[in-house]
Each structure stands twice: as C-alpha cells, then as structure tokens.
PDB file of C-alpha atoms in Angstrom:
ATOM      1  CA  MET A  13     -46.945 -11.170   1.509  1.00 79.00           C
ATOM      2  CA  LEU A  14     -44.539 -12.067   3.977  1.00 83.00           C
ATOM      3  CA  LYS A  15     -44.758 -15.660   2.266  1.00 86.00           C
ATOM      4  CA  LEU A  16     -43.904 -14.448  -0.973  1.00 85.00           C
ATOM      5  CA  PHE A  17     -41.106 -12.276   0.553  1.00 85.00           C
ATOM      6  CA  ILE A  18     -39.647 -15.340   2.225  1.00 87.00           C
ATOM      7  CA  ILE A  19     -39.936 -17.463  -1.072  1.00 85.00           C
ATOM      8  CA  GLY A  20     -38.117 -14.878  -3.194  1.00 86.00           C
ATOM      9  CA  ALA A  21     -35.519 -14.629  -0.698  1.00 87.00           C
ATOM     10  CA  MET A  22     -34.978 -18.113  -0.907  1.00 87.00           C
ATOM     11  CA  ILE A  23     -34.829 -18.076  -4.871  1.00 84.00           C
ATOM     12  CA  VAL A  24     -32.328 -15.219  -4.501  1.00 88.00           C
ATOM     13  CA  VAL A  25     -29.967 -17.233  -1.957  1.00 85.00           C
ATOM     14  CA  ALA A  26     -30.348 -20.405  -4.054  1.00 84.00           C
ATOM     15  CA  VAL A  27     -29.271 -18.494  -7.180  1.00 84.00           C
ATOM     16  CA  ILE A  28     -26.393 -17.114  -5.307  1.00 84.00           C
ATOM     17  CA  LEU A  29     -25.263 -20.424  -4.186  1.00 79.00           C
ATOM     18  CA  ILE A  30     -26.010 -22.167  -7.681  1.00 77.00           C
ATOM     19  CA  TYR A  31     -23.905 -19.606  -9.167  1.00 79.00           C
ATOM     20  CA  ALA A  32     -20.859 -20.166  -6.558  1.00 81.00           C
ATOM     21  CA  ALA A  33     -20.900 -23.577  -6.960  1.00 83.00           C
ATOM     22  CA  THR A  34     -20.192 -23.163 -10.810  1.00 85.00           C
ATOM     23  CA  ARG A  35     -17.038 -21.138 -10.148  1.00 89.00           C
ATOM     24  CA  PRO A  36     -13.761 -22.691 -10.699  1.00 84.00           C
ATOM     25  CA  ASN A  37     -12.577 -25.537  -8.551  1.00 89.00           C
ATOM     26  CA  ALA A  38      -9.179 -23.991  -8.832  1.00 90.00           C
ATOM     27  CA  PHE A  39      -7.327 -20.284  -8.887  1.00 92.00           C
ATOM     28  CA  ARG A  40      -4.166 -18.861  -9.816  1.00 95.00           C
ATOM     29  CA  ILE A  41      -3.053 -15.216  -8.999  1.00 96.00           C
ATOM     30  CA  GLU A  42      -0.066 -14.168 -10.820  1.00 97.00           C
ATOM     31  CA  ARG A  43       1.953 -10.918 -10.879  1.00 98.00           C
ATOM     32  CA  SER A  44       5.362 -10.302 -12.601  1.00 98.00           C
ATOM     33  CA  ALA A  45       8.194  -7.384 -12.405  1.00 98.00           C
ATOM     34  CA  LEU A  46      10.987  -6.828 -14.591  1.00 97.00           C
ATOM     35  CA  MET A  47      14.104  -5.930 -12.180  1.00 97.00           C
ATOM     36  CA  ASN A  48      17.341  -4.426 -13.122  1.00 95.00           C
ATOM     37  CA  ALA A  49      19.399  -7.088 -11.321  1.00 95.00           C
ATOM     38  CA  THR A  50      21.086 -10.670 -11.892  1.00 94.00           C
ATOM     39  CA  PRO A  51      18.940 -13.324 -10.897  1.00 96.00           C
ATOM     40  CA  ASP A  52      21.195 -14.708  -8.202  1.00 94.00           C
ATOM     41  CA  ALA A  53      20.438 -11.139  -6.444  1.00 95.00           C
ATOM     42  CA  ILE A  54      17.007 -11.472  -6.359  1.00 97.00           C
ATOM     43  CA  PHE A  55      17.124 -15.218  -5.823  1.00 97.00           C
ATOM     44  CA  ALA A  56      18.847 -14.381  -2.294  1.00 95.00           C
ATOM     45  CA  GLN A  57      15.952 -12.658  -1.396  1.00 95.00           C
ATOM     46  CA  LEU A  58      13.427 -15.166  -1.924  1.00 97.00           C
ATOM     47  CA  ASN A  59      15.446 -18.432  -0.711  1.00 98.00           C
ATOM     48  CA  ASN A  60      15.816 -17.274   2.530  1.00 97.00           C
ATOM     49  CA  PHE A  61      12.778 -16.769   4.774  1.00 97.00           C
ATOM     50  CA  HIS A  62      14.718 -14.460   7.371  1.00 96.00           C
ATOM     51  CA  ALA A  63      15.339 -12.100   4.031  1.00 96.00           C
ATOM     52  CA  TRP A  64      11.115 -11.582   3.716  1.00 95.00           C
ATOM     53  CA  GLU A  65      11.160  -9.344   6.357  1.00 93.00           C
ATOM     54  CA  ALA A  66      12.819  -6.774   4.124  1.00 93.00           C
ATOM     55  CA  TRP A  67      10.597  -6.948   1.547  1.00 95.00           C
ATOM     56  CA  SER A  68       7.418  -8.962   2.145  1.00 95.00           C
ATOM     57  CA  PRO A  69       4.189  -6.537   2.384  1.00 94.00           C
ATOM     58  CA  TRP A  70       2.974  -9.119   4.577  1.00 91.00           C
ATOM     59  CA  GLU A  71       5.124  -8.628   7.596  1.00 88.00           C
ATOM     60  CA  LYS A  72       4.029  -5.089   7.596  1.00 89.00           C
ATOM     61  CA  LEU A  73       0.244  -5.865   8.674  1.00 91.00           C
ATOM     62  CA  ASP A  74       1.339  -6.530  12.271  1.00 93.00           C
ATOM     63  CA  PRO A  75       4.701  -5.336  13.368  1.00 89.00           C
ATOM     64  CA  ALA A  76       4.186  -7.710  16.270  1.00 93.00           C
ATOM     65  CA  VAL A  77       4.075 -10.946  14.528  1.00 94.00           C
ATOM     66  CA  LYS A  78       5.454 -13.785  16.136  1.00 96.00           C
ATOM     67  CA  ARG A  79       7.912 -15.821  13.589  1.00 96.00           C
ATOM     68  CA  THR A  80       9.348 -19.060  14.126  1.00 97.00           C
ATOM     69  CA  TYR A  81      12.153 -20.500  11.649  1.00 97.00           C
ATOM     70  CA  SER A  82      13.115 -23.832  11.595  1.00 97.00           C
ATOM     71  CA  GLY A  83      14.627 -26.554   9.272  1.00 97.00           C
ATOM     72  CA  ALA A  84      17.414 -25.485   6.905  1.00 96.00           C
ATOM     73  CA  ASP A  85      18.689 -21.910   6.978  1.00 94.00           C
ATOM     74  CA  ALA A  86      17.491 -21.378   3.123  1.00 97.00           C
ATOM     75  CA  GLY A  87      16.463 -23.478   0.425  1.00 97.00           C
ATOM     76  CA  VAL A  88      14.694 -26.890   0.522  1.00 98.00           C
ATOM     77  CA  GLY A  89      13.428 -27.775   3.818  1.00 98.00           C
ATOM     78  CA  ALA A  90      13.408 -24.343   5.149  1.00 98.00           C
ATOM     79  CA  LYS A  91      10.495 -23.365   7.270  1.00 98.00           C
ATOM     80  CA  TYR A  92       8.831 -20.216   8.467  1.00 97.00           C
ATOM     81  CA  ALA A  93       5.666 -20.014  10.790  1.00 98.00           C
ATOM     82  CA  TRP A  94       3.632 -16.846  12.205  1.00 97.00           C
ATOM     83  CA  VAL A  95       1.065 -15.875  14.155  1.00 97.00           C
ATOM     84  CA  GLY A  96       0.028 -12.656  13.881  1.00 94.00           C
ATOM     85  CA  ASN A  97      -2.968  -9.982  14.521  1.00 95.00           C
ATOM     86  CA  ARG A  98      -6.526 -10.483  13.157  1.00 91.00           C
ATOM     87  CA  GLU A  99      -5.456  -8.988   9.723  1.00 90.00           C
ATOM     88  CA  LEU A 100      -2.309 -11.355   9.381  1.00 92.00           C
ATOM     89  CA  GLY A 101      -3.885 -14.611  10.758  1.00 94.00           C
ATOM     90  CA  ALA A 102      -1.397 -17.712  11.373  1.00 97.00           C
ATOM     91  CA  GLY A 103      -0.131 -19.931   9.309  1.00 97.00           C
ATOM     92  CA  ASN A 104       2.996 -21.942   7.842  1.00 98.00           C
ATOM     93  CA  MET A 105       5.127 -22.214   4.904  1.00 98.00           C
ATOM     94  CA  GLU A 106       8.235 -24.343   3.348  1.00 98.00           C
ATOM     95  CA  ILE A 107      10.669 -24.216   0.822  1.00 98.00           C
ATOM     96  CA  ILE A 108      10.115 -27.520  -1.294  1.00 98.00           C
ATOM     97  CA  THR A 109      11.629 -26.948  -4.609  1.00 98.00           C
ATOM     98  CA  SER A 110      14.570 -24.286  -4.892  1.00 98.00           C
ATOM     99  CA  ALA A 111      16.362 -24.097  -8.558  1.00 97.00           C
ATOM    100  CA  PRO A 112      19.188 -21.580  -7.730  1.00 96.00           C
ATOM    101  CA  ASN A 113      18.590 -18.286  -9.679  1.00 95.00           C
ATOM    102  CA  THR A 114      15.683 -19.772 -11.668  1.00 97.00           C
ATOM    103  CA  SER A 115      12.323 -21.314  -9.474  1.00 98.00           C
ATOM    104  CA  LEU A 116      11.265 -21.378  -5.950  1.00 98.00           C
ATOM    105  CA  ILE A 117       8.171 -23.179  -4.934  1.00 98.00           C
ATOM    106  CA  ILE A 118       6.930 -23.143  -1.338  1.00 98.00           C
ATOM    107  CA  ARG A 119       4.099 -24.877   0.400  1.00 98.00           C
ATOM    108  CA  ILE A 120       2.259 -22.634   2.201  1.00 98.00           C
ATOM    109  CA  GLU A 121      -0.685 -23.502   4.938  1.00 98.00           C
ATOM    110  CA  PHE A 122      -3.126 -21.075   6.302  1.00 95.00           C
ATOM    111  CA  LEU A 123      -4.305 -22.102   9.812  1.00 96.00           C
ATOM    112  CA  VAL A 124      -6.096 -18.548  10.752  1.00 92.00           C
ATOM    113  CA  PRO A 125      -8.558 -16.968   9.847  1.00 89.00           C
ATOM    114  CA  PHE A 126      -9.368 -19.664   7.639  1.00 86.00           C
ATOM    115  CA  LYS A 127      -7.803 -23.185   6.674  1.00 92.00           C
ATOM    116  CA  ALA A 128      -5.996 -23.570   3.366  1.00 93.00           C
ATOM    117  CA  VAL A 129      -3.179 -25.262   1.603  1.00 96.00           C
ATOM    118  CA  ASN A 130      -1.851 -23.628  -1.505  1.00 97.00           C
ATOM    119  CA  THR A 131       1.345 -23.199  -3.416  1.00 98.00           C
ATOM    120  CA  ILE A 132       3.586 -19.976  -4.011  1.00 98.00           C
ATOM    121  CA  GLU A 133       5.865 -20.105  -7.082  1.00 98.00           C
ATOM    122  CA  PHE A 134       8.771 -17.768  -7.970  1.00 98.00           C
ATOM    123  CA  THR A 135      10.157 -17.790 -11.335  1.00 98.00           C
ATOM    124  CA  LEU A 136      12.852 -15.778 -12.727  1.00 98.00           C
ATOM    125  CA  ILE A 137      14.120 -15.181 -16.345  1.00 98.00           C
ATOM    126  CA  ARG A 138      16.843 -13.554 -17.493  1.00 96.00           C
ATOM    127  CA  GLU A 139      15.847 -10.838 -20.150  1.00 94.00           C
ATOM    128  CA  GLY A 140      18.568  -8.704 -21.466  1.00 92.00           C
ATOM    129  CA  ASN A 141      20.655  -7.203 -18.125  1.00 90.00           C
ATOM    130  CA  ALA A 142      17.278  -7.287 -16.479  1.00 96.00           C
ATOM    131  CA  THR A 143      15.393 -10.237 -14.746  1.00 97.00           C
ATOM    132  CA  LYS A 144      11.557 -10.942 -15.032  1.00 98.00           C
ATOM    133  CA  VAL A 145      10.495 -12.336 -11.660  1.00 98.00           C
ATOM    134  CA  THR A 146       7.080 -14.120 -11.611  1.00 98.00           C
ATOM    135  CA  GLU A 147       5.051 -14.767  -8.296  1.00 98.00           C
ATOM    136  CA  ALA A 148       2.039 -16.809  -8.080  1.00 98.00           C
ATOM    137  CA  MET A 149      -0.138 -18.715  -5.727  1.00 97.00           C
ATOM    138  CA  TYR A 150      -2.505 -21.393  -6.840  1.00 97.00           C
ATOM    139  CA  GLY A 151      -4.323 -24.272  -5.557  1.00 94.00           C
ATOM    140  CA  PRO A 152      -7.686 -25.652  -5.033  1.00 90.00           C
ATOM    141  CA  SER A 153     -11.066 -23.181  -4.589  1.00 88.00           C
ATOM    142  CA  PRO A 154     -13.271 -25.226  -2.150  1.00 82.00           C
ATOM    143  CA  PHE A 155     -17.285 -23.950  -2.142  1.00 81.00           C
ATOM    144  CA  ILE A 156     -16.651 -21.359   0.762  1.00 83.00           C
ATOM    145  CA  SER A 157     -13.551 -19.784  -1.688  1.00 84.00           C
ATOM    146  CA  LYS A 158     -15.914 -19.577  -4.379  1.00 82.00           C
ATOM    147  CA  LEU A 159     -18.570 -18.214  -2.409  1.00 81.00           C
ATOM    148  CA  MET A 160     -16.176 -15.469  -0.692  1.00 83.00           C
ATOM    149  CA  GLY A 161     -15.029 -14.716  -4.391  1.00 81.00           C
ATOM    150  CA  LEU A 162     -18.593 -13.523  -5.388  1.00 84.00           C
ATOM    151  CA  VAL A 163     -17.722 -10.569  -2.471  1.00 82.00           C
ATOM    152  CA  PHE A 164     -14.170 -10.047  -2.408  1.00 82.00           C
ATOM    153  CA  ASN A 165     -11.751  -9.943  -5.734  1.00 86.00           C
ATOM    154  CA  MET A 166      -8.951 -12.039  -4.043  1.00 85.00           C
ATOM    155  CA  ASP A 167      -6.947 -11.741  -7.455  1.00 88.00           C
ATOM    156  CA  LYS A 168      -6.975  -7.752  -6.815  1.00 91.00           C
ATOM    157  CA  ILE A 169      -6.598  -8.350  -3.196  1.00 87.00           C
ATOM    158  CA  VAL A 170      -3.742 -10.850  -2.899  1.00 89.00           C
ATOM    159  CA  GLY A 171      -2.156  -9.668  -6.472  1.00 92.00           C
ATOM    160  CA  SER A 172      -1.656  -5.622  -4.907  1.00 95.00           C
ATOM    161  CA  LYS A 173       0.278  -7.642  -2.457  1.00 96.00           C
ATOM    162  CA  PHE A 174       2.546  -9.233  -4.760  1.00 96.00           C
ATOM    163  CA  GLU A 175       3.012  -6.111  -6.519  1.00 97.00           C
ATOM    164  CA  ASP A 176       3.860  -4.549  -3.278  1.00 97.00           C
ATOM    165  CA  GLY A 177       6.352  -7.359  -2.625  1.00 96.00           C
ATOM    166  CA  LEU A 178       7.678  -7.235  -5.957  1.00 97.00           C
ATOM    167  CA  ALA A 179       8.535  -3.733  -5.929  1.00 97.00           C
ATOM    168  CA  ALA A 180      10.420  -3.873  -2.415  1.00 97.00           C
ATOM    169  CA  ILE A 181      12.396  -6.416  -3.811  1.00 97.00           C
ATOM    170  CA  LYS A 182      13.154  -4.393  -7.163  1.00 97.00           C
ATOM    171  CA  ALA A 183      13.727  -1.481  -5.070  1.00 96.00           C
ATOM    172  CA  ASN A 184      16.396  -3.662  -2.747  1.00 94.00           C
ATOM    173  CA  VAL A 185      18.049  -5.398  -5.446  1.00 93.00           C
ATOM    174  CA  GLU A 186      18.570  -2.389  -7.787  1.00 93.00           C
ATOM    175  CA  ALA A 187      19.906  -0.190  -4.816  1.00 90.00           C
ATOM    176  CA  ASP A 188      22.415  -3.077  -3.948  1.00 83.00           C
ATOM    177  CA  ALA A 189      23.192  -3.436  -7.682  1.00 78.00           C
ATOM    178  CA  ALA A 190      23.694   0.550  -7.803  1.00 77.00           C
ATOM    179  CA  ALA A 191      26.253   0.421  -4.600  1.00 77.00           C
ATOM    180  CA  LYS A 192      28.665  -2.077  -6.188  1.00 70.00           C
TER     181      LYS A 192
END
C-alpha cells in the first residue's frame, strides 16, 4: 500500500513538473490608466527615482527601507538601489531609455528574496486632454518562475501594485493640475 502511495505521489509530482515546463518562457504584466494631466507632468514623476517615494506602492511595504541613489539625477543613467524588509527584498534599478513625455525603460534587478533581471516600461500617449499611461514589466520566465506561477498569480499580485502606483500618480498629477 505504501509503495502505491509513493508511486502515485511521484506521478503527481512528475505531472506538475512537466506541466510547469510547458508554461511560456517569458512573461509580461501590464496595466494602464487614463490621467487628466499632461505627459510632461506625469513624466516628471517617472523619470526621477527620488519622486517615486510619493507614489510607488513598493515604497509603502517597508517604511524603513534603505535607499541609495547614484548616477544621473534623472533620466538615462539614474540608479536606485534598495534593501528592505522580507516583503520588499533587495535590488536595484537603472533608467536605460528616457524619451521625454513618451516612454521610459528601466532595467530592474531583484537580488532578494530571489534573483531576476527584468524590464519595466512606461509609455505615455496623449488622448485629447488626458494621457494614457501604461506600466509594463517583462522578462524571461525560468523554470522556478513557471513552477511558482502554478501557485501564485503573479499577474494579479504585481498587476495590483501597478494599479495602485498608477492611481497614486494620477491623484498626484491631477491634484497638481487642479491647483494651477
């Protein structure tokens, strides 16, 4: 009886591992928001890592996070590193492409609790008197990520943080626009 149980368990594990291996080799998580503000007002919130404290939901995960800024003050070459609590982890980001008022591309490297290198991209598209802002993160999906994806819905987890961040940017830029 025990032998049958062990064989059955091994078959279940093998099926799970095989299924995980068939998952896509890359991922993309994306969210958008329409903001009643100009692209330049929004871009100012994105292109300078110092401004991220005011809107990034990741910053709220650890009020005692240790931040390090280096490189350029803003735009290409601006760098930001963090070491936070268990929930926030540690890593760094660098702006690698900065097209004023239209797009921003950031290389993000996670060091703790897992290692990964991905890309974050912001695009801004003018729509009448508003601006559509899209935040996306994409990169490779190694086997461990595929396996974790069977248990955790990363699109929902990370996507909800993108939604929170975009909502905070929207609130900030729309309040600034109303004050002018």
